[in-house]
């Protein structure tokens, strides 16, 4: 045991930074990186022909896990600890649906020992954070949100159908983004939405259902 002389000192619980990009590099996903995992729009025989060829998912990357991008910096962690923080919820930068967050200790332990809780929540915002044309407006942003959630629900139905009919059903495509949204749609994972201004909060409250 290590004895610490606490004469004249005050002991208190460490603070929790409930949302931070600490240790997350400032790197945007390129258009080519995004398109590599995007799917074609539905077959025109299933409905009206879409105006665009690819199922655009600019700003949609829920399959990312924050811990996979986390690069701890001893100076940053020391600065946090100096003002009383001992743990932090790490989330990635930017994105309409940006990634699952992780609760980590701000000790100098290796990452595998520092993780206190994995995949705490899915995170969303109005900040797209990658190049492209669509969406550019609040209306387009919410259309993007709603479309990907509809796609995720349909993806789950296709997977269940294929499981019941493996010999005559069509195998659904591999889609990490849509798969990663299933816990949120099933209400087993929370979503934390960044509302860092009165305008953002008002818009979110009026449109998100």
Coordinates of N, CA and C in Angstrom, one line a residue:
X1 N 0.8 -1.2 0.0 CA 0.0 0.0 0.0 C 0.9 1.2 0.0
X2 N 0.4 2.3 -0.7 CA 1.1 3.5 -0.7 C 0.4 4.5 0.2
X3 N 1.1 5.1 1.1 CA 0.6 6.1 2.0 C 0.7 7.5 1.5
X4 N -0.4 8.3 1.4 CA -0.3 9.6 0.9 C -0.7 10.6 2.1
X5 N 0.1 11.5 2.3 CA -0.2 12.5 3.4 C -1.2 13.5 2.8
X6 N -2.4 13.4 3.4 CA -3.5 14.2 2.9 C -3.8 15.4 3.8
X7 N -2.8 15.8 4.6 CA -3.0 17.0 5.5 C -3.2 18.2 4.6
X8 N -4.3 18.9 4.9 CA -4.6 20.1 4.2 C -5.2 20.0 2.9
X9 N -5.4 18.7 2.4 CA -6.0 18.4 1.1 C -7.5 18.1 1.2
X10 N -8.2 18.2 0.1 CA -9.6 17.9 0.0 C -9.8 16.8 -1.0
X11 N -10.4 15.7 -0.7 CA -10.7 14.6 -1.6 C -12.1 14.7 -2.1
X12 N -12.3 14.6 -3.4 CA -13.6 14.6 -4.0 C -13.6 13.7 -5.3
X13 N -14.8 13.3 -5.7 CA -14.9 12.4 -6.8 C -14.4 13.1 -8.1
X14 N -13.8 12.3 -9.0 CA -13.4 12.8 -10.2 C -14.5 13.2 -11.1
X15 N -14.4 14.3 -11.9 CA -15.4 14.7 -12.9 C -15.4 13.8 -14.1
X16 N -16.6 13.7 -14.7 CA -16.7 13.0 -16.0 C -17.0 14.0 -17.1
X17 N -16.1 14.0 -18.1 CA -16.4 14.8 -19.3 C -17.4 14.0 -20.1
X18 N -18.6 14.5 -20.2 CA -19.7 13.7 -20.8 C -19.7 13.7 -22.3
X19 N -18.8 14.5 -22.9 CA -18.7 14.6 -24.4 C -17.5 15.3 -24.8
X20 N -16.6 14.6 -25.5 CA -15.3 15.3 -25.9 C -14.8 14.6 -27.1
X21 N -14.0 15.3 -27.9 CA -13.2 14.7 -29.0 C -11.8 14.5 -28.6
X22 N -11.5 14.5 -27.4 CA -10.1 14.3 -26.9 C -9.5 13.0 -27.5
X23 N -8.3 13.2 -28.1 CA -7.6 12.1 -28.7 C -8.1 11.7 -30.0
X24 N -9.1 12.4 -30.6 CA -9.6 12.0 -31.9 C -9.0 12.9 -33.0
X25 N -8.2 12.4 -33.9 CA -7.6 13.2 -35.0 C -8.6 14.0 -35.8
X26 N -8.2 15.1 -36.3 CA -9.0 16.0 -37.1 C -8.8 15.5 -38.6
X27 N -9.5 14.5 -39.0 CA -9.4 14.0 -40.3 C -10.7 13.7 -40.9
X28 N -11.0 14.4 -42.1 CA -12.3 14.2 -42.7 C -12.2 12.9 -43.7
X29 N -13.4 12.3 -43.8 CA -13.5 11.2 -44.8 C -13.6 11.8 -46.2
X30 N -12.9 11.2 -47.1 CA -13.0 11.7 -48.5 C -14.2 11.2 -49.2
X31 N -14.5 11.8 -50.3 CA -15.7 11.4 -51.1 C -15.5 9.9 -51.6
X32 N -14.2 9.6 -52.0 CA -13.9 8.3 -52.5 C -14.1 7.2 -51.3
X33 N -13.6 7.6 -50.1 CA -13.8 6.7 -49.0 C -15.3 6.4 -48.7
X34 N -16.1 7.4 -48.8 CA -17.5 7.2 -48.6 C -18.2 6.4 -49.7
X35 N -17.9 6.7 -50.9 CA -18.5 6.0 -52.0 C -18.1 4.5 -52.1
X36 N -17.0 4.2 -51.5 CA -16.5 2.8 -51.6 C -17.5 1.9 -50.9
X37 N -18.2 2.3 -49.9 CA -19.1 1.5 -49.1 C -20.6 1.8 -49.4
X38 N -20.9 2.7 -50.3 CA -22.2 3.1 -50.6 C -22.8 2.1 -51.6
X39 N -24.1 1.9 -51.6 CA -24.8 1.0 -52.4 C -25.5 1.7 -53.6
X40 N -25.9 0.9 -54.6 CA -26.7 1.5 -55.7 C -28.1 1.8 -55.2
X41 N -28.7 2.7 -55.8 CA -30.1 2.9 -55.5 C -30.9 1.7 -55.9
X42 N -32.2 1.6 -55.4 CA -33.0 0.4 -55.7 C -33.2 0.2 -57.2
X43 N -33.4 -1.1 -57.5 CA -33.7 -1.4 -58.9 C -35.0 -0.6 -59.3
X44 N -34.9 0.0 -60.5 CA -36.1 0.8 -61.0 C -37.4 0.0 -61.1
X45 N -37.3 -1.3 -61.2 CA -38.5 -2.1 -61.2 C -39.2 -2.1 -59.9
X46 N -38.5 -1.7 -58.8 CA -39.1 -1.7 -57.5 C -39.9 -0.4 -57.2
X47 N -39.7 0.6 -58.1 CA -40.4 1.9 -57.9 C -39.8 2.9 -58.9
X48 N -40.2 4.2 -58.7 CA -39.7 5.2 -59.6 C -38.2 5.2 -59.7
X49 N -37.7 5.6 -60.9 CA -36.2 5.6 -61.1 C -35.6 6.8 -60.3
X50 N -34.7 6.6 -59.4 CA -34.1 7.7 -58.6 C -33.3 8.6 -59.5
X51 N -33.2 9.8 -59.1 CA -32.4 10.8 -59.9 C -30.9 10.6 -59.8
X52 N -30.5 10.0 -58.7 CA -29.0 9.8 -58.5 C -28.7 8.3 -58.6
X53 N -27.5 7.9 -59.0 CA -27.2 6.5 -59.2 C -26.8 5.9 -57.8
X54 N -26.1 6.6 -57.0 CA -25.6 6.0 -55.7 C -26.5 6.5 -54.6
X55 N -26.6 5.6 -53.6 CA -27.4 5.9 -52.3 C -26.5 6.8 -51.5
X56 N -26.5 8.1 -51.7 CA -25.6 9.1 -51.1 C -25.8 9.0 -49.6
X57 N -24.6 8.8 -48.9 CA -24.6 8.8 -47.4 C -23.6 9.8 -46.8
X58 N -23.6 10.9 -47.4 CA -22.7 12.0 -46.9 C -23.0 12.3 -45.5
X59 N -22.0 12.2 -44.6 CA -22.2 12.5 -43.2 C -22.8 11.4 -42.4
X60 N -23.0 10.2 -43.0 CA -23.5 9.0 -42.3 C -22.4 8.0 -42.2
X61 N -22.0 7.8 -41.0 CA -20.9 6.8 -40.7 C -21.1 6.2 -39.3
X62 N -22.3 5.6 -39.0 CA -22.5 5.1 -37.7 C -21.7 3.8 -37.3
X63 N -21.1 3.2 -38.4 CA -20.4 2.0 -38.2 C -19.0 2.2 -37.5
X64 N -18.6 3.5 -37.4 CA -17.3 3.8 -36.8 C -17.4 3.7 -35.3
X65 N -16.4 3.2 -34.7 CA -16.3 3.1 -33.2 C -15.2 4.1 -32.8
X66 N -15.6 5.0 -31.9 CA -14.6 6.1 -31.5 C -13.3 5.5 -31.0
X67 N -13.3 4.4 -30.3 CA -12.1 3.9 -29.7 C -11.1 3.5 -30.8
X68 N -11.6 3.2 -32.0 CA -10.7 2.8 -33.1 C -9.9 4.0 -33.6
X69 N -10.4 5.2 -33.4 CA -9.7 6.4 -33.8 C -9.0 7.1 -32.7
X70 N -9.2 6.6 -31.4 CA -8.7 7.3 -30.2 C -7.2 7.1 -30.2
X71 N -6.5 8.3 -30.1 CA -5.0 8.3 -30.0 C -4.7 9.1 -28.7
X72 N -4.6 8.5 -27.6 CA -4.4 9.2 -26.3 C -3.1 10.0 -26.3
X73 N -3.2 11.2 -25.8 CA -2.0 12.1 -25.7 C -1.8 12.4 -24.2
X74 N -0.6 12.1 -23.7 CA -0.4 12.2 -22.3 C -0.6 13.7 -21.8
X75 N -0.2 14.6 -22.6 CA -0.3 16.0 -22.2 C -1.8 16.5 -22.1
X76 N -2.6 16.0 -23.0 CA -4.0 16.3 -23.0 C -4.7 15.7 -21.8
X77 N -4.3 14.4 -21.5 CA -4.9 13.7 -20.4 C -4.5 14.4 -19.1
X78 N -3.3 14.8 -19.0 CA -2.8 15.5 -17.8 C -3.5 16.8 -17.6
X79 N -3.7 17.5 -18.7 CA -4.4 18.8 -18.6 C -5.9 18.6 -18.1
X80 N -6.5 17.5 -18.5 CA -7.9 17.2 -18.1 C -7.8 16.8 -16.6
X81 N -6.9 16.0 -16.2 CA -6.8 15.5 -14.8 C -6.5 16.7 -13.9
X82 N -5.7 17.7 -14.4 CA -5.3 18.8 -13.5 C -6.5 19.7 -13.1
X83 N -7.6 19.6 -13.9 CA -8.8 20.4 -13.5 C -9.9 19.5 -13.0
X84 N -9.6 18.2 -12.7 CA -10.5 17.4 -12.0 C -11.2 16.3 -12.7
X85 N -10.9 16.1 -14.0 CA -11.6 15.1 -14.8 C -10.8 13.8 -14.8
X86 N -11.4 12.7 -14.5 CA -10.8 11.4 -14.4 C -11.3 10.4 -15.5
X87 N -12.4 10.8 -16.2 CA -12.9 9.9 -17.2 C -13.6 10.8 -18.2
X88 N -13.7 10.3 -19.5 CA -14.3 11.1 -20.5 C -15.1 10.2 -21.5
X89 N -16.2 10.7 -22.0 CA -16.9 10.0 -23.1 C -16.3 10.5 -24.4
X90 N -15.6 9.6 -25.1 CA -14.9 9.9 -26.3 C -15.9 9.7 -27.5
X91 N -16.0 10.8 -28.4 CA -16.8 10.6 -29.6 C -16.0 11.2 -30.7
X92 N -16.3 10.8 -31.9 CA -15.6 11.2 -33.1 C -16.1 12.6 -33.5
X93 N -15.4 13.2 -34.4 CA -15.7 14.6 -34.9 C -16.6 14.6 -36.1
X94 N -17.6 15.4 -36.1 CA -18.5 15.7 -37.2 C -19.2 14.5 -37.7
X95 N -20.2 14.7 -38.5 CA -21.1 13.7 -39.1 C -22.5 13.8 -38.6
X96 N -23.4 13.5 -39.5 CA -24.8 13.5 -39.1 C -25.1 12.4 -38.1
X97 N -24.7 11.2 -38.5 CA -24.6 10.0 -37.6 C -23.1 9.6 -37.6
X98 N -22.4 9.9 -36.5 CA -21.0 9.9 -36.6 C -20.2 8.7 -36.0
X99 N -20.8 8.0 -35.0 CA -20.1 6.8 -34.5 C -20.6 6.5 -33.1
X100 N -20.2 5.3 -32.6 CA -20.5 4.9 -31.2 C -19.4 5.5 -30.3
X101 N -19.8 6.0 -29.2 CA -18.8 6.6 -28.2 C -18.4 5.6 -27.2
X102 N -17.2 5.9 -26.5 CA -16.7 5.0 -25.5 C -16.3 5.8 -24.3
X103 N -16.6 5.3 -23.1 CA -16.1 5.9 -21.9 C -14.8 5.4 -21.5
X104 N -13.8 6.3 -21.4 CA -12.4 5.9 -21.1 C -11.9 6.6 -19.8
X105 N -11.0 5.9 -19.2 CA -10.3 6.5 -18.0 C -9.2 7.4 -18.6
X106 N -9.0 8.5 -17.9 CA -7.9 9.5 -18.4 C -6.6 9.2 -17.7
X107 N -6.4 7.9 -17.2 CA -5.2 7.5 -16.7 C -4.2 7.3 -17.8
X108 N -3.0 6.9 -17.5 CA -2.0 6.7 -18.6 C -1.9 5.2 -18.9
X109 N -3.0 4.4 -18.5 CA -3.0 3.0 -18.9 C -3.1 2.8 -20.4
X110 N -2.7 1.6 -20.9 CA -2.9 1.3 -22.3 C -4.4 1.4 -22.6
X111 N -4.7 1.6 -23.9 CA -6.1 1.7 -24.3 C -7.0 0.6 -23.8
X112 N -6.5 -0.6 -24.0 CA -7.3 -1.8 -23.6 C -7.7 -1.9 -22.2
X113 N -6.9 -1.2 -21.3 CA -7.2 -1.1 -19.9 C -8.0 0.1 -19.5
X114 N -7.9 1.2 -20.4 CA -8.5 2.4 -20.1 C -10.0 2.5 -20.4
X115 N -10.5 1.6 -21.3 CA -11.9 1.6 -21.7 C -12.7 1.1 -20.5
X116 N -13.6 2.0 -20.1 CA -14.5 1.6 -19.0 C -15.9 1.1 -19.4
X117 N -16.3 1.6 -20.6 CA -17.6 1.2 -21.2 C -17.6 1.4 -22.7
X118 N -17.9 0.3 -23.4 CA -17.9 0.4 -24.9 C -19.3 0.7 -25.5
X119 N -19.2 1.3 -26.6 CA -20.4 1.6 -27.4 C -21.6 2.2 -26.6
X120 N -21.3 3.3 -25.9 CA -22.2 3.9 -25.0 C -23.4 4.4 -25.7
X121 N -23.2 5.1 -26.8 CA -24.3 5.7 -27.6 C -23.9 6.0 -29.0
X122 N -24.9 6.1 -29.9 CA -24.7 6.6 -31.2 C -24.7 8.1 -31.1
X123 N -23.9 8.8 -31.9 CA -23.9 10.3 -31.8 C -24.4 10.9 -33.1
X124 N -25.1 12.0 -33.0 CA -25.6 12.7 -34.2 C -25.4 14.2 -34.1
X125 N -25.4 14.9 -35.2 CA -25.3 16.4 -35.2 C -25.8 16.9 -36.5
X126 N -25.7 18.2 -36.7 CA -26.0 18.8 -38.0 C -24.7 19.1 -38.7
X127 N -23.6 18.7 -38.2 CA -22.3 19.0 -38.9 C -21.9 17.8 -39.7
X128 N -21.8 18.0 -41.0 CA -21.6 16.9 -42.0 C -20.2 16.4 -41.9
X129 N -19.2 17.3 -42.1 CA -17.8 17.0 -41.9 C -17.1 16.3 -43.0
X130 N -17.7 16.3 -44.2 CA -17.0 15.7 -45.3 C -17.5 16.3 -46.6
X131 N -16.7 16.2 -47.7 CA -17.0 16.9 -48.9 C -18.2 16.3 -49.7
X132 N -18.9 17.1 -50.5 CA -20.0 16.6 -51.3 C -21.0 17.7 -51.5
X133 N -22.1 17.4 -52.2 CA -23.1 18.4 -52.6 C -24.3 18.3 -51.7
X134 N -24.7 17.1 -51.4 CA -26.0 16.9 -50.7 C -25.7 16.2 -49.3
X135 N -26.4 16.6 -48.2 CA -27.4 17.7 -48.1 C -26.7 19.0 -47.8
X136 N -27.3 20.1 -48.2 CA -26.8 21.4 -47.9 C -27.7 22.2 -47.0
X137 N -28.9 21.8 -46.8 CA -29.9 22.6 -46.0 C -30.4 21.7 -44.9
X138 N -31.1 22.4 -43.9 CA -31.7 21.7 -42.8 C -32.7 20.6 -43.3
X139 N -33.5 21.0 -44.3 CA -34.5 20.1 -44.8 C -33.8 18.9 -45.4
X140 N -32.7 19.1 -46.2 CA -32.0 18.0 -46.7 C -31.3 17.1 -45.7
X141 N -30.9 17.8 -44.6 CA -30.2 17.0 -43.5 C -31.2 16.1 -42.8
X142 N -32.4 16.5 -42.6 CA -33.4 15.6 -42.0 C -33.9 14.6 -42.9
X143 N -33.9 14.9 -44.2 CA -34.2 13.9 -45.2 C -33.2 12.8 -45.2
X144 N -31.9 13.2 -45.1 CA -30.8 12.3 -45.0 C -31.0 11.4 -43.8
X145 N -31.3 12.0 -42.6 CA -31.5 11.2 -41.4 C -32.6 10.1 -41.6
X146 N -33.7 10.6 -42.1 CA -34.9 9.7 -42.2 C -34.6 8.6 -43.2
X147 N -34.0 9.0 -44.3 CA -33.7 8.0 -45.4 C -32.9 6.8 -44.9
X148 N -31.8 7.2 -44.1 CA -30.9 6.1 -43.7 C -31.6 5.2 -42.6
X149 N -32.5 5.8 -41.8 CA -33.2 5.0 -40.8 C -34.2 4.1 -41.5
X150 N -34.9 4.6 -42.6 CA -35.8 3.8 -43.3 C -35.0 2.6 -44.0
X151 N -33.8 3.0 -44.6 CA -33.0 2.0 -45.2 C -32.5 0.9 -44.2
X152 N -32.2 1.3 -43.0 CA -31.8 0.4 -41.9 C -32.9 -0.6 -41.6
X153 N -34.1 0.0 -41.5 CA -35.3 -0.9 -41.1 C -35.6 -1.9 -42.3
X154 N -35.5 -1.4 -43.5 CA -35.7 -2.3 -44.6 C -34.6 -3.4 -44.7
X155 N -33.4 -3.0 -44.4 CA -32.2 -3.9 -44.4 C -32.5 -5.0 -43.4
X156 N -33.0 -4.7 -42.2 CA -33.2 -5.7 -41.2 C -34.3 -6.7 -41.7
X157 N -35.4 -6.2 -42.3 CA -36.4 -7.0 -42.8 C -35.9 -8.0 -43.9
X158 N -35.0 -7.4 -44.8 CA -34.5 -8.3 -45.8 C -33.6 -9.4 -45.2
X159 N -32.8 -9.1 -44.2 CA -32.0 -10.1 -43.5 C -32.9 -11.2 -42.9
X160 N -34.0 -10.8 -42.2 CA -34.8 -11.8 -41.6 C -35.5 -12.7 -42.6
X161 N -35.9 -12.0 -43.7 CA -36.6 -12.8 -44.8 C -35.6 -13.9 -45.4
X162 N -34.3 -13.4 -45.6 CA -33.3 -14.4 -46.1 C -33.0 -15.5 -45.2
X163 N -33.0 -15.2 -43.9 CA -32.8 -16.2 -42.9 C -33.9 -17.3 -42.9
X164 N -35.2 -16.8 -43.2 CA -36.3 -17.8 -43.2 C -36.3 -18.5 -44.6
X165 N -35.8 -17.9 -45.6 CA -35.8 -18.5 -47.0 C -34.4 -18.5 -47.6
X166 N -33.5 -19.2 -47.0 CA -32.1 -19.2 -47.5 C -31.9 -19.7 -48.9
X167 N -32.8 -20.6 -49.4 CA -32.6 -21.2 -50.7 C -33.2 -20.4 -51.8
X168 N -34.4 -19.7 -51.5 CA -35.0 -19.0 -52.6 C -35.1 -17.5 -52.4
X169 N -34.5 -17.0 -51.3 CA -34.5 -15.6 -51.0 C -33.3 -14.9 -51.6
X170 N -33.3 -13.6 -51.7 CA -32.1 -12.9 -52.2 C -31.3 -12.5 -51.0
X171 N -30.0 -12.8 -51.1 CA -29.1 -12.4 -50.0 C -28.9 -10.9 -49.9
X172 N -29.2 -10.3 -48.8 CA -29.1 -8.8 -48.7 C -27.6 -8.5 -48.7
X173 N -27.3 -7.3 -49.2 CA -25.9 -6.9 -49.3 C -25.3 -6.7 -47.9
X174 N -23.9 -6.8 -47.8 CA -23.2 -6.4 -46.6 C -23.2 -4.9 -46.4
X175 N -23.7 -4.4 -45.3 CA -23.8 -3.0 -45.1 C -23.5 -2.7 -43.6
X176 N -22.2 -2.3 -43.3 CA -21.8 -2.1 -42.0 C -22.6 -0.9 -41.3
X177 N -22.9 0.1 -42.1 CA -23.6 1.3 -41.6 C -25.0 0.9 -41.2
X178 N -25.7 0.2 -42.0 CA -27.1 -0.2 -41.7 C -27.1 -1.2 -40.5
X179 N -26.2 -2.1 -40.5 CA -26.1 -3.1 -39.4 C -25.8 -2.4 -38.1
X180 N -25.0 -1.3 -38.1 CA -24.6 -0.7 -36.8 C -25.8 0.2 -36.3
X181 N -26.8 0.5 -37.1 CA -27.9 1.2 -36.6 C -29.0 0.3 -36.0
X182 N -28.9 -1.0 -36.1 CA -29.9 -1.9 -35.6 C -30.1 -1.8 -34.0
X183 N -29.0 -1.7 -33.2 CA -29.2 -1.5 -31.8 C -30.0 -0.3 -31.4
X184 N -29.7 0.8 -32.1 CA -30.4 2.1 -31.9 C -31.9 1.9 -32.2
X185 N -32.2 1.3 -33.4 CA -33.6 1.1 -33.8 C -34.3 0.2 -32.9
X186 N -33.6 -0.8 -32.3 CA -34.1 -1.7 -31.4 C -34.2 -1.2 -29.9
X187 N -33.8 0.1 -29.8 CA -33.8 0.7 -28.5 C -32.9 0.1 -27.4
X188 N -31.9 -0.6 -27.9 CA -30.9 -1.1 -26.9 C -29.6 -0.2 -26.9
X189 N -29.6 0.8 -27.7 CA -28.5 1.8 -27.7 C -29.1 3.2 -27.8
X190 N -28.6 4.1 -27.0 CA -29.0 5.5 -27.0 C -28.5 6.2 -28.2
X191 N -29.1 7.4 -28.5 CA -28.5 8.3 -29.4 C -28.4 9.6 -28.7
X192 N -27.2 10.2 -28.7 CA -26.9 11.5 -28.2 C -26.7 12.5 -29.3
X193 N -27.5 13.5 -29.3 CA -27.5 14.5 -30.4 C -26.9 15.8 -29.9
X194 N -25.9 16.3 -30.7 CA -25.2 17.5 -30.4 C -26.1 18.7 -30.7
X195 N -26.5 19.4 -29.6 CA -27.4 20.6 -29.8 C -26.7 21.7 -29.0
X196 N -25.7 22.3 -29.6 CA -24.8 23.3 -28.9 C -25.2 24.7 -29.2
X197 N -26.4 24.9 -29.6 CA -26.8 26.3 -29.8 C -28.4 26.3 -29.7
X198 N -28.9 27.5 -29.4 CA -30.4 27.6 -29.3 C -31.1 27.3 -30.6
X199 N -30.5 27.6 -31.7 CA -31.0 27.4 -33.0 C -31.0 25.8 -33.3
X200 N -29.9 25.2 -33.0 CA -29.8 23.8 -33.2 C -30.8 23.0 -32.3
X201 N -30.9 23.4 -31.1 CA -31.9 22.7 -30.2 C -33.3 22.9 -30.6
X202 N -33.6 24.1 -31.1 CA -35.0 24.4 -31.6 C -35.3 23.6 -32.8
X203 N -34.4 23.5 -33.7 CA -34.5 22.8 -35.0 C -34.7 21.3 -34.7
X204 N -33.9 20.8 -33.8 CA -33.9 19.4 -33.4 C -35.2 19.0 -32.8
X205 N -35.7 19.8 -31.9 CA -36.9 19.5 -31.2 C -38.1 19.6 -32.1
X206 N -38.1 20.4 -33.1 CA -39.2 20.6 -34.1 C -39.3 19.5 -35.1
X207 N -38.1 18.9 -35.4 CA -38.1 18.0 -36.6 C -37.9 16.5 -36.2
X208 N -37.1 16.2 -35.1 CA -36.8 14.8 -34.8 C -37.9 14.2 -34.1
X209 N -38.4 13.0 -34.7 CA -39.4 12.3 -34.1 C -39.0 10.8 -34.0

